[in-house]
Amino acid sequence: MWAGVVTLFPEMFTALTGHGVTGRAVKRGQLTVEYSNPRDHAHDRHRTVDDRPFGGGPGMLMKVEPLLEAIAAIRAKAPSPPRVIYLSPQGQPLTQKRVVELAQLDSLVLLCGRYEGIDERIVEMCVDEEISIGDYVLSGGELGAMVLLDAVTRLIPGVLGHADSAVEDSFSEGWLDCPHYTRPEEFAGQRVPEVLLSGNHELIRRWRLKQSLGRTWLRRPELLEGLTLSKEQQQLLAEFICEQET
Ligand SMILES: CN1CCN(C(=O)c2nonc2N)CC1
């Protein structure tokens, strides 16, 4: 996966490229991140990248010209025609379903706005898709870009070893993950569920599935609405619900 990032703060991305699973993916060449800074494409004496909004109102907007040049510069580095994504509260919510789809692409350009946003003509001329990481307002698009790249990178074949497969992750099946435990077997008087110590892999699989479905029913019931559960999954969820009512 090649990702070109248009940002005033490329140094922020060391949080993604320098640490953990994503940092390892970069070292292995599974993920390549390159940058284009609109400041480098602002040619006036003060290297101005923002300006006041027409019609008045608070704050500033990112200027068209430096952005357009910065986008052209990063597109020129892409190994294949990239999908251009603008991180914005006006975008479609980022879901695991969309992450799976984006992980199939060879190259992405992520446009990170600052100030109150970008001139709408840039969206119309350059952006293929607007994506939001949640219904709240951040100081810029960089954190959203890193969230998207982290989630996508985990799905690149070979990035996650068998030890931490993405298959078991929350949302990989459309529901929440089950509870997890590690040593000690008892801590502060709380024991690990006996089934997990049983060595019976079929019982463990069923317990984990039941807990995942039950936890989803309790915390995020709307996620179940879009799913077709198997007979086993329906039975396990019914058992969980019954146990809640006793
Ligand atoms: C101009 N700038 C405003 C703040 N912003 C976000 O709040 C955001 N990005 O992705 N999901 C979000 N929510 C990014 C763009």
Short mmCIF file of C-alpha atoms and ligand atoms in Angstrom, two decimals:
data_model
loop_
_atom_site.label_atom_id
_atom_site.label_comp_id
_atom_site.label_asym_id
_atom_site.label_seq_id
_atom_site.Cartn_x
_atom_site.Cartn_y
_atom_site.Cartn_z
CA MET A 1 0.00 0.00 0.00
CA TRP A 2 1.29 3.44 -0.99
CA ALA A 3 -0.15 6.42 0.86
CA GLY A 4 0.52 10.02 -0.09
CA VAL A 5 -0.37 12.48 2.65
CA VAL A 6 -1.04 16.17 2.05
CA THR A 7 -0.42 17.84 5.40
CA LEU A 8 1.06 20.93 7.04
CA PHE A 9 2.41 18.65 9.79
CA PRO A 10 4.14 15.59 8.27
CA GLU A 11 6.11 15.14 11.48
CA MET A 12 2.88 14.03 13.20
CA PHE A 13 2.92 10.83 11.18
CA THR A 14 5.94 9.40 13.01
CA ALA A 15 3.33 8.23 15.51
CA LEU A 16 2.16 5.85 12.75
CA THR A 17 5.35 5.15 10.79
CA GLY A 18 7.71 4.85 13.74
CA HIS A 19 5.90 2.53 16.11
CA GLY A 20 4.17 -0.82 16.48
CA VAL A 21 2.51 -2.85 13.76
CA THR A 22 2.37 0.07 11.33
CA GLY A 23 5.99 1.02 11.97
CA ARG A 24 7.01 -2.58 11.27
CA ALA A 25 4.94 -2.55 8.07
CA VAL A 26 6.84 0.53 6.90
CA LYS A 27 10.19 -1.07 7.73
CA ARG A 28 9.17 -4.17 5.77
CA GLY A 29 8.03 -2.15 2.79
CA GLN A 30 4.41 -3.30 3.18
CA LEU A 31 3.34 0.32 3.69
CA THR A 32 4.94 3.38 2.09
CA VAL A 33 3.98 6.85 3.29
CA GLU A 34 5.08 9.95 1.42
CA TYR A 35 4.23 13.57 2.10
CA SER A 36 3.44 16.81 0.36
CA ASN A 37 3.30 19.98 2.44
CA PRO A 38 1.18 22.86 1.09
CA ARG A 39 3.60 25.23 2.86
CA ASP A 40 6.26 24.14 0.34
CA HIS A 41 3.91 25.22 -2.43
CA ALA A 42 3.13 28.68 -1.04
CA HIS A 43 5.34 31.02 -3.01
CA ASP A 44 4.68 34.37 -1.39
CA ARG A 45 7.19 35.91 1.02
CA HIS A 46 5.30 34.63 4.07
CA ARG A 47 4.52 31.21 2.56
CA THR A 48 0.83 31.80 3.20
CA VAL A 49 -1.40 28.71 3.18
CA ASP A 50 -4.58 30.14 4.67
CA ASP A 51 -6.94 33.01 4.04
CA ARG A 52 -10.17 34.53 5.29
CA PRO A 53 -13.48 32.96 4.18
CA PHE A 54 -15.63 34.84 1.65
CA GLY A 55 -18.88 35.87 3.30
CA GLY A 56 -17.16 36.37 6.64
CA GLY A 57 -17.33 34.05 9.62
CA PRO A 58 -14.80 32.75 12.13
CA GLY A 59 -11.47 31.21 11.35
CA MET A 60 -9.49 30.71 8.18
CA LEU A 61 -9.55 28.33 5.24
CA MET A 62 -6.70 26.59 3.45
CA LYS A 63 -5.89 28.40 0.24
CA VAL A 64 -6.59 26.77 -3.13
CA GLU A 65 -3.28 27.30 -4.93
CA PRO A 66 -0.84 25.72 -2.44
CA LEU A 67 -3.24 22.81 -1.92
CA LEU A 68 -3.69 22.20 -5.63
CA GLU A 69 0.09 22.18 -6.19
CA ALA A 70 0.67 19.93 -3.17
CA ILE A 71 -1.94 17.45 -4.39
CA ALA A 72 -0.46 17.43 -7.90
CA ALA A 73 3.02 16.87 -6.45
CA ILE A 74 1.97 13.87 -4.35
CA ARG A 75 -0.15 12.37 -7.13
CA ALA A 76 2.94 12.44 -9.34
CA LYS A 77 4.70 10.17 -6.82
CA ALA A 78 1.91 7.60 -6.71
CA PRO A 79 2.80 4.21 -8.26
CA SER A 80 -0.75 3.98 -9.62
CA PRO A 81 -3.64 6.44 -9.95
CA PRO A 82 -4.60 7.05 -6.31
CA ARG A 83 -7.99 7.42 -4.69
CA VAL A 84 -8.04 10.87 -3.10
CA ILE A 85 -9.68 10.94 0.32
CA TYR A 86 -10.42 14.11 2.31
CA LEU A 87 -10.78 13.57 6.07
CA SER A 88 -13.70 15.67 7.20
CA PRO A 89 -16.69 15.66 9.59
CA GLN A 90 -18.84 15.97 6.45
CA GLY A 91 -17.60 12.60 5.22
CA GLN A 92 -19.08 9.14 5.30
CA PRO A 93 -18.31 7.37 8.61
CA LEU A 94 -15.22 5.18 8.48
CA THR A 95 -16.35 1.59 9.13
CA GLN A 96 -14.48 -1.71 9.11
CA LYS A 97 -16.39 -2.54 5.93
CA ARG A 98 -14.95 0.54 4.23
CA VAL A 99 -11.49 -0.20 5.69
CA VAL A 100 -11.60 -3.67 4.10
CA GLU A 101 -12.47 -2.09 0.75
CA LEU A 102 -9.74 0.57 1.00
CA ALA A 103 -7.17 -2.09 1.89
CA GLN A 104 -7.68 -3.56 -1.59
CA LEU A 105 -6.34 -0.39 -3.24
CA ASP A 106 -2.72 0.05 -4.29
CA SER A 107 -2.49 3.76 -3.56
CA LEU A 108 -4.29 6.44 -1.62
CA VAL A 109 -3.87 10.17 -1.22
CA LEU A 110 -5.05 11.47 2.15
CA LEU A 111 -5.84 15.17 2.28
CA CYS A 112 -5.51 16.60 5.78
CA GLY A 113 -7.25 19.93 6.30
CA ARG A 114 -6.42 22.45 8.97
CA TYR A 115 -8.09 25.66 10.19
CA GLU A 116 -11.82 25.61 9.33
CA GLY A 117 -11.24 23.44 6.28
CA ILE A 118 -10.41 23.72 2.62
CA ASP A 119 -11.83 25.70 -0.28
CA GLU A 120 -14.77 23.69 -1.67
CA ARG A 121 -13.35 23.94 -5.19
CA ILE A 122 -10.51 21.64 -4.10
CA VAL A 123 -13.10 19.06 -2.96
CA GLU A 124 -14.90 19.35 -6.29
CA MET A 125 -11.74 19.25 -8.42
CA CYS A 126 -9.54 16.76 -6.56
CA VAL A 127 -11.40 14.67 -3.95
CA ASP A 128 -12.90 11.25 -4.74
CA GLU A 129 -14.33 10.62 -1.28
CA GLU A 130 -14.80 12.36 2.06
CA ILE A 131 -14.43 10.19 5.16
CA SER A 132 -15.13 11.04 8.80
CA ILE A 133 -13.67 9.14 11.74
CA GLY A 134 -16.48 10.31 14.00
CA ASP A 135 -19.07 12.95 14.76
CA TYR A 136 -16.81 15.40 16.52
CA VAL A 137 -14.48 18.19 15.40
CA LEU A 138 -10.71 17.72 15.48
CA SER A 139 -8.00 20.33 14.98
CA GLY A 140 -7.02 18.81 11.66
CA GLY A 141 -7.30 15.78 9.43
CA GLU A 142 -3.97 14.21 10.43
CA LEU A 143 -5.33 12.06 13.27
CA GLY A 144 -8.14 10.86 11.00
CA ALA A 145 -5.61 10.00 8.32
CA MET A 146 -3.55 8.03 10.83
CA VAL A 147 -6.62 6.18 12.11
CA LEU A 148 -7.55 5.22 8.56
CA LEU A 149 -4.00 4.16 7.66
CA ASP A 150 -3.63 2.14 10.87
CA ALA A 151 -6.86 0.23 10.27
CA VAL A 152 -6.08 -0.35 6.57
CA THR A 153 -2.46 -1.41 7.20
CA ARG A 154 -3.56 -4.14 9.62
CA LEU A 155 -5.38 -5.81 6.73
CA ILE A 156 -2.43 -5.86 4.33
CA PRO A 157 -1.46 -9.54 3.90
CA GLY A 158 1.57 -10.38 6.04
CA VAL A 159 1.40 -7.32 8.26
CA LEU A 160 -0.21 -9.14 11.17
CA GLY A 161 1.37 -12.45 12.10
CA HIS A 162 -0.80 -15.39 13.13
CA ALA A 163 -0.21 -14.29 16.72
CA ASP A 164 -2.39 -11.22 16.24
CA SER A 165 -4.59 -11.98 13.28
CA ALA A 166 -7.08 -9.36 12.15
CA VAL A 167 -9.69 -12.07 11.70
CA GLU A 168 -10.45 -12.11 15.45
CA ASP A 169 -10.60 -8.32 15.72
CA SER A 170 -13.73 -6.51 16.70
CA PHE A 171 -15.91 -5.78 13.67
CA SER A 172 -14.02 -8.30 11.49
CA GLU A 173 -17.24 -10.37 11.64
CA GLY A 174 -19.48 -7.35 12.07
CA TRP A 175 -19.77 -7.68 15.85
CA LEU A 176 -17.72 -6.70 18.89
CA ASP A 177 -14.81 -8.73 20.21
CA CYS A 178 -15.20 -11.08 23.18
CA PRO A 179 -13.51 -10.50 26.57
CA HIS A 180 -9.87 -11.58 26.78
CA TYR A 181 -7.78 -12.79 29.74
CA THR A 182 -4.15 -13.60 30.42
CA ARG A 183 -2.12 -14.68 33.48
CA PRO A 184 -2.61 -14.81 36.44
CA GLU A 185 -5.61 -17.17 36.56
CA GLU A 186 -6.88 -15.28 39.61
CA PHE A 187 -6.39 -11.59 40.26
CA ALA A 188 -8.01 -9.55 43.02
CA GLY A 189 -10.34 -12.45 43.69
CA GLN A 190 -11.48 -12.53 40.07
CA ARG A 191 -10.92 -15.80 38.25
CA VAL A 192 -10.50 -16.30 34.53
CA PRO A 193 -13.62 -18.06 33.11
CA GLU A 194 -12.99 -21.79 33.59
CA VAL A 195 -13.85 -22.63 29.98
CA LEU A 196 -10.75 -20.71 28.86
CA LEU A 197 -8.59 -22.96 31.05
CA SER A 198 -10.28 -26.17 29.85
CA GLY A 199 -8.22 -26.75 26.75
CA ASN A 200 -11.44 -27.67 24.97
CA HIS A 201 -11.08 -25.59 21.82
CA GLU A 202 -14.64 -26.17 20.59
CA LEU A 203 -16.11 -25.05 23.93
CA ILE A 204 -13.77 -22.05 23.93
CA ARG A 205 -14.78 -21.14 20.38
CA ARG A 206 -18.49 -21.28 21.31
CA TRP A 207 -17.96 -19.31 24.54
CA ARG A 208 -16.07 -16.55 22.69
CA LEU A 209 -18.69 -16.37 19.94
CA LYS A 210 -21.50 -16.22 22.53
CA GLN A 211 -19.71 -13.45 24.43
CA SER A 212 -19.08 -11.47 21.25
CA LEU A 213 -22.69 -11.68 20.13
CA GLY A 214 -24.00 -10.98 23.63
CA ARG A 215 -21.70 -8.02 24.13
CA THR A 216 -22.79 -6.60 20.80
CA TRP A 217 -26.45 -7.07 21.75
CA LEU A 218 -25.88 -5.24 25.03
CA ARG A 219 -23.67 -2.41 23.82
CA ARG A 220 -24.25 -1.91 20.08
CA PRO A 221 -27.54 -3.67 19.14
CA GLU A 222 -27.73 -1.70 15.90
CA LEU A 223 -24.73 -3.64 14.58
CA LEU A 224 -26.78 -6.85 14.73
CA GLU A 225 -29.58 -5.38 12.65
CA GLY A 226 -27.53 -5.58 9.46
CA LEU A 227 -26.36 -9.14 10.02
CA THR A 228 -27.72 -12.57 9.06
CA LEU A 229 -26.76 -14.87 11.93
CA SER A 230 -26.24 -18.60 11.48
CA LYS A 231 -28.38 -21.05 13.43
CA GLU A 232 -25.55 -21.54 15.90
CA GLN A 233 -25.05 -17.78 16.30
CA GLN A 234 -28.80 -17.25 16.80
CA GLN A 235 -28.86 -20.01 19.44
CA LEU A 236 -25.84 -18.69 21.31
CA LEU A 237 -27.23 -15.14 21.35
CA ALA A 238 -30.59 -16.45 22.58
CA GLU A 239 -28.80 -18.31 25.39
CA PHE A 240 -26.91 -15.14 26.32
CA ILE A 241 -30.10 -13.07 26.40
CA CYS A 242 -31.87 -15.69 28.54
CA GLU A 243 -28.96 -15.64 30.98
CA GLN A 244 -29.25 -11.86 31.21
CA GLU A 245 -32.90 -12.17 32.22
CA THR A 246 -32.34 -14.79 34.98
C1 LIG B 1 -10.65 20.74 8.57
N1 LIG B 1 -10.63 19.66 9.52
C2 LIG B 1 -11.66 19.82 10.52
C3 LIG B 1 -11.58 18.79 11.57
N2 LIG B 1 -11.55 17.44 11.00
C4 LIG B 1 -12.29 16.47 11.62
O1 LIG B 1 -12.93 16.73 12.64
C5 LIG B 1 -12.36 15.09 11.10
N3 LIG B 1 -11.56 14.53 10.20
O2 LIG B 1 -11.98 13.26 10.01
N4 LIG B 1 -13.04 13.00 10.81
C6 LIG B 1 -13.30 14.13 11.49
N5 LIG B 1 -14.32 14.25 12.43
C7 LIG B 1 -10.67 17.24 9.84
C8 LIG B 1 -10.72 18.36 8.87
#
